[in-house]
PDB file of C-alpha atoms in Angstrom:
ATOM      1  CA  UNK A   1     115.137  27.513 116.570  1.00  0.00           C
ATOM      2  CA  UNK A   2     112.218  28.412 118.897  1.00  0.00           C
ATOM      3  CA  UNK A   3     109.583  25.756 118.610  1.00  0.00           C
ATOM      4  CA  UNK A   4     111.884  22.760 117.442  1.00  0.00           C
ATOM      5  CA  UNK A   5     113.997  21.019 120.234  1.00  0.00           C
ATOM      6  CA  UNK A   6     116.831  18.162 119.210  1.00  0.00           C
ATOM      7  CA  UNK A   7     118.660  16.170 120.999  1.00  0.00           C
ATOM      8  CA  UNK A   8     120.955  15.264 122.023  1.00  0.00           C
ATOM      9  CA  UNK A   9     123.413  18.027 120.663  1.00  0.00           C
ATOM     10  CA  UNK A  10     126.553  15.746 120.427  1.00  0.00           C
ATOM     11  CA  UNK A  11     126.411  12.341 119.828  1.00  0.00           C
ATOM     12  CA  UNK A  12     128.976   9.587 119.839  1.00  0.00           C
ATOM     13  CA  UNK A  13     128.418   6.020 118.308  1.00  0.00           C
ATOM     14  CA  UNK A  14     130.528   3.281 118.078  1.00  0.00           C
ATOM     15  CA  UNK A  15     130.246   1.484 114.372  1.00  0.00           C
ATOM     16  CA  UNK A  16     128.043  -1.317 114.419  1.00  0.00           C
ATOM     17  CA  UNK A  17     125.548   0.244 117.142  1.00  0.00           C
ATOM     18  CA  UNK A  18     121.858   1.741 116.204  1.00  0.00           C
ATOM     19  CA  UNK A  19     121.558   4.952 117.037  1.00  0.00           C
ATOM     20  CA  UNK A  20     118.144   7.390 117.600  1.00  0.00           C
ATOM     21  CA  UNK A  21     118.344  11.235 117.080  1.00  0.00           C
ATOM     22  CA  UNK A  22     115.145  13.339 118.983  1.00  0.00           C
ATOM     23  CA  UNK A  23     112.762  15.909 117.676  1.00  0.00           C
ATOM     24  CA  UNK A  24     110.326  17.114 119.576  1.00  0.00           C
ATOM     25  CA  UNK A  25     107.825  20.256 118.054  1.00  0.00           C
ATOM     26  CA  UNK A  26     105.088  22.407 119.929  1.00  0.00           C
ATOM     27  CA  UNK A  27     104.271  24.412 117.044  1.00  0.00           C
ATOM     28  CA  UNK A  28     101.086  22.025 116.504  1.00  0.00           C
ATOM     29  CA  UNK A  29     102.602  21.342 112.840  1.00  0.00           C
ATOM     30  CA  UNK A  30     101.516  18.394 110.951  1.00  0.00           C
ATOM     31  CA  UNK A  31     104.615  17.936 108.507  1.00  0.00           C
ATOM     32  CA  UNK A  32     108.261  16.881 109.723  1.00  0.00           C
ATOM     33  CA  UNK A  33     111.248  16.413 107.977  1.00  0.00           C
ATOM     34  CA  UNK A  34     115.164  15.015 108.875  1.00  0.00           C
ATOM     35  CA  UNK A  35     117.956  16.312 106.517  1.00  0.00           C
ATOM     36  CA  UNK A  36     121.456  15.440 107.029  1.00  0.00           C
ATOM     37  CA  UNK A  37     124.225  18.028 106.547  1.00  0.00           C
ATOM     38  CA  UNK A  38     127.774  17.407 105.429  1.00  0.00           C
ATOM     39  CA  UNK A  39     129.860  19.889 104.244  1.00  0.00           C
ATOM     40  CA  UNK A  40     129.689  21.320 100.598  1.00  0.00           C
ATOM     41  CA  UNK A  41     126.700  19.268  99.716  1.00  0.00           C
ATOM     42  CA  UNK A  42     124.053  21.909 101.258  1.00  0.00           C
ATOM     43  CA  UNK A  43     120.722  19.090 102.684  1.00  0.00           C
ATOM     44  CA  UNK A  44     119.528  16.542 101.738  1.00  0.00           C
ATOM     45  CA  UNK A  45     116.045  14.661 102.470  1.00  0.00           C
ATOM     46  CA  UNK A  46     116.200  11.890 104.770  1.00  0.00           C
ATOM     47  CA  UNK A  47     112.339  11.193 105.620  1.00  0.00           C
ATOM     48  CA  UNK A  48     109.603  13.037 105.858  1.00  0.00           C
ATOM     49  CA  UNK A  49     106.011  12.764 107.414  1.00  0.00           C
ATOM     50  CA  UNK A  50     102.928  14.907 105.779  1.00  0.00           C
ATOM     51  CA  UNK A  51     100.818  13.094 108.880  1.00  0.00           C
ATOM     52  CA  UNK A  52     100.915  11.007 112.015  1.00  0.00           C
ATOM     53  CA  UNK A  53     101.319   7.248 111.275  1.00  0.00           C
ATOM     54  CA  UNK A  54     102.619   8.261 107.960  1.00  0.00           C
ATOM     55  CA  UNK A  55     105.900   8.834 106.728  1.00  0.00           C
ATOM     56  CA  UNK A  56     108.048   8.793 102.976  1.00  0.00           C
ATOM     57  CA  UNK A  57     111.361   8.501 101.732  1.00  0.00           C
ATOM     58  CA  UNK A  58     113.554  11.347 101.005  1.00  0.00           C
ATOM     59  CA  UNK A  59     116.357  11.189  98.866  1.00  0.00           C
ATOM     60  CA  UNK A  60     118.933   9.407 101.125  1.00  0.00           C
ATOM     61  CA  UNK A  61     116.923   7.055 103.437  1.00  0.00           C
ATOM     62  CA  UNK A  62     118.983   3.964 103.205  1.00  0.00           C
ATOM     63  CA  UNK A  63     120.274   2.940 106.201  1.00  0.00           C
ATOM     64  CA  UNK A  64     117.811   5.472 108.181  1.00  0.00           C
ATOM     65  CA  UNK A  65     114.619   4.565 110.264  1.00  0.00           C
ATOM     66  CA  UNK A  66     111.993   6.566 111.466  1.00  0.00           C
ATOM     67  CA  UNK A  67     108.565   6.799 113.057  1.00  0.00           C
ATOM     68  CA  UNK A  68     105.923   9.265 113.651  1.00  0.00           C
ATOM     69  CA  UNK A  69     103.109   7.758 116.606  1.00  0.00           C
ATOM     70  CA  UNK A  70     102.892  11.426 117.730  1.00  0.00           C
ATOM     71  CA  UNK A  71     101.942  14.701 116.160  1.00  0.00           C
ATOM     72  CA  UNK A  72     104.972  16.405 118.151  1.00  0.00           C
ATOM     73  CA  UNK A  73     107.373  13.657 117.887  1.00  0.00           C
ATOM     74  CA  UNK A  74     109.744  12.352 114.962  1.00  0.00           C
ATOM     75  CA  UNK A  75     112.333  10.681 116.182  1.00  0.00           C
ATOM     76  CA  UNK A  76     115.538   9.295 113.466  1.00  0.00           C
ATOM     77  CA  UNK A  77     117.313   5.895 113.972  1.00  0.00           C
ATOM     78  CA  UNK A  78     120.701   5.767 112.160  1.00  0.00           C
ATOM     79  CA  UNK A  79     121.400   2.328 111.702  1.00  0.00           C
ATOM     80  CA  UNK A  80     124.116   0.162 111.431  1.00  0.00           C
ATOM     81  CA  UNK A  81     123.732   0.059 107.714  1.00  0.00           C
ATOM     82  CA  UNK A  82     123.935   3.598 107.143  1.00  0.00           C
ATOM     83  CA  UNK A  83     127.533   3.682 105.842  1.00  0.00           C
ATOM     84  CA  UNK A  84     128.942   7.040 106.772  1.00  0.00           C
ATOM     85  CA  UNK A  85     126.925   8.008 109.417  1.00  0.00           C
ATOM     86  CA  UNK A  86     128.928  11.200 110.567  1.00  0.00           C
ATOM     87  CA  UNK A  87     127.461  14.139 109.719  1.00  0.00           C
ATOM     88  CA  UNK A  88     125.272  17.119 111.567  1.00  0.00           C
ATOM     89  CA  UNK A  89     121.276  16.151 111.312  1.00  0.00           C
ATOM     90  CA  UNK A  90     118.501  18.749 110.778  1.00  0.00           C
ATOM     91  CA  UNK A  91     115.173  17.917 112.274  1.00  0.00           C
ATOM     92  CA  UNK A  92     112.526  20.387 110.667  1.00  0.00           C
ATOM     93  CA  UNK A  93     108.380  21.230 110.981  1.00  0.00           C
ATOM     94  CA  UNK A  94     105.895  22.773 108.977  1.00  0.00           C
ATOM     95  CA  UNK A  95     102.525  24.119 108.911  1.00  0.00           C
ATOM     96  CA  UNK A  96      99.873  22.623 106.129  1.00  0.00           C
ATOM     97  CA  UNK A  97      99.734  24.577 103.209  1.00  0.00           C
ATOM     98  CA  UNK A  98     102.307  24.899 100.458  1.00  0.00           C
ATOM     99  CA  UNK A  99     103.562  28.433 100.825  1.00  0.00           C
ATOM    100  CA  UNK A 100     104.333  27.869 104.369  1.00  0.00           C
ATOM    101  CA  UNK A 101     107.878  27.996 105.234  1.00  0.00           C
ATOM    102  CA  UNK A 102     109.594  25.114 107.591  1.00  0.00           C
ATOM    103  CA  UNK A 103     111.307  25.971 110.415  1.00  0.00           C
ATOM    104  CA  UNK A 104     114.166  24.131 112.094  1.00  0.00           C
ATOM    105  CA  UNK A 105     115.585  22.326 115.109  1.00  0.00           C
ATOM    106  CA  UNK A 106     119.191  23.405 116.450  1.00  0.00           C
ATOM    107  CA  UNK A 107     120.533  20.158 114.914  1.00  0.00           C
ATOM    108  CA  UNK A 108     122.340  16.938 115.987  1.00  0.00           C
ATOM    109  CA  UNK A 109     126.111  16.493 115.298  1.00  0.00           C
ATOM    110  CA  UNK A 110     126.548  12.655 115.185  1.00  0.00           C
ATOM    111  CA  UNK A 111     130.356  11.432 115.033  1.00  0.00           C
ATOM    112  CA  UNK A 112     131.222   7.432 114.404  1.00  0.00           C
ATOM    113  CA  UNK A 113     134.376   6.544 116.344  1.00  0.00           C
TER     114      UNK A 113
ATOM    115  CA  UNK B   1     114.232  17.111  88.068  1.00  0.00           C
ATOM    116  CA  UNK B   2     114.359  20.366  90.301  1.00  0.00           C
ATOM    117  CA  UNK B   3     117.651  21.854  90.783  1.00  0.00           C
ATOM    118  CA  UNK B   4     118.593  25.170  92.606  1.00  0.00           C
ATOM    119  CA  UNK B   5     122.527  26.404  92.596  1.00  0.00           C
ATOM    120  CA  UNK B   6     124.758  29.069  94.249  1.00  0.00           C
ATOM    121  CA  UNK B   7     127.294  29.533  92.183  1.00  0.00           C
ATOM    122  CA  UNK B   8     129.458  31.085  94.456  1.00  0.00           C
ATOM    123  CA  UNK B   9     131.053  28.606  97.703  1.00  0.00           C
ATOM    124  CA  UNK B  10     131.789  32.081  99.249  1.00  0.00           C
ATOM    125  CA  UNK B  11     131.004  35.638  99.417  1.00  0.00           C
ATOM    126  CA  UNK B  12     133.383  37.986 100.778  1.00  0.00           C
ATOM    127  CA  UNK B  13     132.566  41.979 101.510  1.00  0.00           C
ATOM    128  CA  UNK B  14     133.065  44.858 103.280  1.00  0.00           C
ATOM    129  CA  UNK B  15     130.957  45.948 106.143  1.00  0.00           C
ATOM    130  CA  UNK B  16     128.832  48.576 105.082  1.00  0.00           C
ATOM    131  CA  UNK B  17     128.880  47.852 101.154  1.00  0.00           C
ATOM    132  CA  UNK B  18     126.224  46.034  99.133  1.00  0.00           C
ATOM    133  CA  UNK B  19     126.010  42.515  99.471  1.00  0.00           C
ATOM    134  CA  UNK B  20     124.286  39.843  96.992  1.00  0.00           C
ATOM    135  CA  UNK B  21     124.015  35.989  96.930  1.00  0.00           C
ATOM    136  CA  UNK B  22     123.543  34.437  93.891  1.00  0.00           C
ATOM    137  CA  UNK B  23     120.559  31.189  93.161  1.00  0.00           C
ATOM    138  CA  UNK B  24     119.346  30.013  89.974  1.00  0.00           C
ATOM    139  CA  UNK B  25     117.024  27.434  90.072  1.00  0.00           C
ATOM    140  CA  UNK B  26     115.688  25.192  87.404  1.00  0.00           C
ATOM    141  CA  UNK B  27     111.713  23.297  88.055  1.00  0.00           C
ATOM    142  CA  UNK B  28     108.689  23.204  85.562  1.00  0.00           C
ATOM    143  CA  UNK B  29     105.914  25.521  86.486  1.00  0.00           C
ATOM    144  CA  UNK B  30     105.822  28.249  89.181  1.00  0.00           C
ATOM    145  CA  UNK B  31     107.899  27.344  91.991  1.00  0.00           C
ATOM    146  CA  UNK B  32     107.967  29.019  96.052  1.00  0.00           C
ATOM    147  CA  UNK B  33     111.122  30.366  96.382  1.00  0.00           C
ATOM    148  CA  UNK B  34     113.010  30.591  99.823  1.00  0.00           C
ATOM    149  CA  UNK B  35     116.140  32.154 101.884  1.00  0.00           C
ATOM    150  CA  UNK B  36     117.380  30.342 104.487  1.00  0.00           C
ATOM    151  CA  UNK B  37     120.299  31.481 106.846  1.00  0.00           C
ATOM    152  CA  UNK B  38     122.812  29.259 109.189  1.00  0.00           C
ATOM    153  CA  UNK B  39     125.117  30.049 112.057  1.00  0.00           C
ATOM    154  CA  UNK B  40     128.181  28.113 112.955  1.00  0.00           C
ATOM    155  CA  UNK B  41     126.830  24.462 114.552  1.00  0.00           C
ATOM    156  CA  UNK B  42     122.912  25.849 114.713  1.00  0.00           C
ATOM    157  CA  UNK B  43     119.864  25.296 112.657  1.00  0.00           C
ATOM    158  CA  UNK B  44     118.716  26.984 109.894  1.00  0.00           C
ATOM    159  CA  UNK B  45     116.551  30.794 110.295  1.00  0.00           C
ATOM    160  CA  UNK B  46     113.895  31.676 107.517  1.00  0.00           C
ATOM    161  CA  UNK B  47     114.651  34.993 106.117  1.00  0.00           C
ATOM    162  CA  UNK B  48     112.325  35.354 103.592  1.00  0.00           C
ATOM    163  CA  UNK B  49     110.267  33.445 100.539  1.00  0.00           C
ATOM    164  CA  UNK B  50     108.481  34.264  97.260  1.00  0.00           C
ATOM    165  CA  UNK B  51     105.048  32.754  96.840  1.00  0.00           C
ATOM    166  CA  UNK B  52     103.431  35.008  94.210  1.00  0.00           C
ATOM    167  CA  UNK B  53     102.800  38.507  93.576  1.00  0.00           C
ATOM    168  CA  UNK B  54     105.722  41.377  93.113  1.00  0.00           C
ATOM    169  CA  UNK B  55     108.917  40.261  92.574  1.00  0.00           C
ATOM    170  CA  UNK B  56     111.248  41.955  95.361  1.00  0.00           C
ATOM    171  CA  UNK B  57     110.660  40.712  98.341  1.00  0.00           C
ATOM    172  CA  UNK B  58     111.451  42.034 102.263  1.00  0.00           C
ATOM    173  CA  UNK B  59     112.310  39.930 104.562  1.00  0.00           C
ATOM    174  CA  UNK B  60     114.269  39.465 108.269  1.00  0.00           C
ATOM    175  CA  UNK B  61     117.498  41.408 109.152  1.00  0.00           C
ATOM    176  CA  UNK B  62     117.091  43.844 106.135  1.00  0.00           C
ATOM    177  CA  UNK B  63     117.365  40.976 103.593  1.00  0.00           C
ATOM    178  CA  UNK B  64     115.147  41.248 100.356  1.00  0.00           C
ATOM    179  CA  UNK B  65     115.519  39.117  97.507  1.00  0.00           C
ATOM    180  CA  UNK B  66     114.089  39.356  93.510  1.00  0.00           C
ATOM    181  CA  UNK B  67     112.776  37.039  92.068  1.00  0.00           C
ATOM    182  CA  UNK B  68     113.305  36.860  87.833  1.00  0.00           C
ATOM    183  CA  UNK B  69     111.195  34.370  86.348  1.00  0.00           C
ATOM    184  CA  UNK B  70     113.063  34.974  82.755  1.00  0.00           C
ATOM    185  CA  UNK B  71     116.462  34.233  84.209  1.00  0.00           C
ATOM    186  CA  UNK B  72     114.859  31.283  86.809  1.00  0.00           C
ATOM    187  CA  UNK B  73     116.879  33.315  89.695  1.00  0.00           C
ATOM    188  CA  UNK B  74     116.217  34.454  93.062  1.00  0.00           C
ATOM    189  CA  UNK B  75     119.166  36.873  94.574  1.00  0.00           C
ATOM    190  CA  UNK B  76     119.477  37.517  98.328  1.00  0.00           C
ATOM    191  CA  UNK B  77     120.488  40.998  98.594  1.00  0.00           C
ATOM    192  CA  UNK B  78     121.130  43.519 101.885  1.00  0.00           C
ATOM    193  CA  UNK B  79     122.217  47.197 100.933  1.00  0.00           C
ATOM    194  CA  UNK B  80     124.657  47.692 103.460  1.00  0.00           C
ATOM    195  CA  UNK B  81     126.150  44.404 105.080  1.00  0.00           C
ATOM    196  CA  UNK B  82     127.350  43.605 109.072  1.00  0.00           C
ATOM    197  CA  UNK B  83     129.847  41.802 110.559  1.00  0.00           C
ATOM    198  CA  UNK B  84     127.284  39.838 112.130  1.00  0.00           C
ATOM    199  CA  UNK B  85     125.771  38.818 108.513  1.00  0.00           C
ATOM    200  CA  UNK B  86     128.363  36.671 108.346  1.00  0.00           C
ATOM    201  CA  UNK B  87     127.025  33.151 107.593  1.00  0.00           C
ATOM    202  CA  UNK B  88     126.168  30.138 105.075  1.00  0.00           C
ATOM    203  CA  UNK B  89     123.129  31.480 103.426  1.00  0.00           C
ATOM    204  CA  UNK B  90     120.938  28.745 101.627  1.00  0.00           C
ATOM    205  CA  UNK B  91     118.353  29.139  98.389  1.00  0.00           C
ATOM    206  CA  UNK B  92     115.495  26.298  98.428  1.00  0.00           C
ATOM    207  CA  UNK B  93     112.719  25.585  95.920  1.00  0.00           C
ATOM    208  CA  UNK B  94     109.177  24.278  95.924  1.00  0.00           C
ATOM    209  CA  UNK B  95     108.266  23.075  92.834  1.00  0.00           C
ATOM    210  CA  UNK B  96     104.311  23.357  92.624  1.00  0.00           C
ATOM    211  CA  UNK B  97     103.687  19.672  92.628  1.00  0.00           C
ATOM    212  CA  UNK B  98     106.440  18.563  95.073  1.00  0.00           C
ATOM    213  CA  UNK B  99     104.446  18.517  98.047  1.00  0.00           C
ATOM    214  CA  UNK B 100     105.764  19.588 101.467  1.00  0.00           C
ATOM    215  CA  UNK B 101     109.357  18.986  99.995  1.00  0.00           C
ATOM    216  CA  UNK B 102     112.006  21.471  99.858  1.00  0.00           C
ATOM    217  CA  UNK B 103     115.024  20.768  97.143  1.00  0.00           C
ATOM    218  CA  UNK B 104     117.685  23.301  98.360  1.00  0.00           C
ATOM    219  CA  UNK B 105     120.818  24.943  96.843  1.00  0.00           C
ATOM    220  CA  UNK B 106     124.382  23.769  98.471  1.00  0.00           C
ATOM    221  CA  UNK B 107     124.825  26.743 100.459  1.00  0.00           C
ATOM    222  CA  UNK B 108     127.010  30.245  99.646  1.00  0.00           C
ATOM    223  CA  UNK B 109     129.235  31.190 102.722  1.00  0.00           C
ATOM    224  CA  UNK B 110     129.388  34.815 103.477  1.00  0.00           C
ATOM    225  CA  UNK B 111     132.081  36.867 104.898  1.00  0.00           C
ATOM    226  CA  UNK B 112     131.640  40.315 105.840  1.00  0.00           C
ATOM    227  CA  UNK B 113     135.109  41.847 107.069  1.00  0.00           C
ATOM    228  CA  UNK B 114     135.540  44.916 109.240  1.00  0.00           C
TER     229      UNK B 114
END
């Protein structure tokens, strides 16, 4: 996980509230990426940013936010739109160029009460 | 579209024997090929990837994996396997003109018993 810090580790929301998951990266890495994790379904793309000030829809972004103002920084808003919301989030970085692997954050595990 | 699957939602073995984990993918053109590993409530670890070149590949731990381009698959092997191997192993794909984006496989849990 060395690298990639998330946080926090356990969250709790209440439904109806906005909620913003952390990922911080000193690996000087231009590309970021959020997957969400639920059991028996492997991940799947949230968002994903290629550059600062840019960012694209993955396969599942309704109901997700997200920004990138900082090279090191990608932080994830779950909103109150996002209709199961409980699940374990993977924040992940990677150097340019296409054989590079991407290496990953110790996760979030977000619970709706 | 780009598919990957592990056919198998669990592994079990015996410490010490052979141990393989199955992925088949399914993209146009020649995709990067990668092994990812996960421990209970932590990220995932890179083991190892295929970019080009020869076809069995080393990677982390003692993993190595070989690639088949006629049967589109990409096996995680370890000749002898530990306790401590025990985890949900993931297979991801590249397709050449996806991008940055990885489309992975839904995961093969591995149980190596004493």
């Amino acid at each position: 996980d060395g690298g990639i810090t998330q946080s926090p580790k356990y969250l709790f929301r209440k439904e109806g509230q906005n909620v913003t998951l952390s990922c911080e990266q000193n690996l000087n890495h231009d590309a970021m990426y959020w997957y969400r994790q639920d059991p028996g379904q492997g991940l799947r793309l949230i968002y994903y940013s290629q550059i600062v000030n840019d960012f694209q829809k993955g396969d599942i972004a309704e109901g997700y936010s997200v920004s990138r103002e900082k090279k090191e920084s990608f932080p994830l808003t779950v909103t109150s739109a996002q209709k199961n919301p409980t699940a374990f989030y993977l924040c992940a970085s990677k150097a340019s160029g296409d054989h590079n692997e991407q290496f990953f954050g110790p996760g979030t595990r977000l619970t709706v009460l | 579209a780009q598919s990957v699957a592990q056919p198998e939602d669990q592994v079990n073995v015996a410490e010490g024997n052979p141990l393989t984990v199955k992925c088949t993918y399914s993209v146009s053109g020649n995709p990067y090929l990668f092994w990812y590993v996960q421990y209970p409530n932590r990220g995932l670890q890179f083991l190892l990837k295929y970019i080009t070149g020869d076809n069995l590949v080393k990677g982390s731990y003692g993993f190595e994996a070989e690639f088949n381009k006629s049967q589109t698959s990409f096996h995680l092997k370890k000749p002898s396997a530990l306790v401590s191997d025990s985890a949900l192993y993931f297979c991801a794909v590249r397709p050449p003109a996806a991008g940055n984006k990885l489309t992975f496989g839904g995961g093969t849990r591995v149980l190596v018993k004493p």
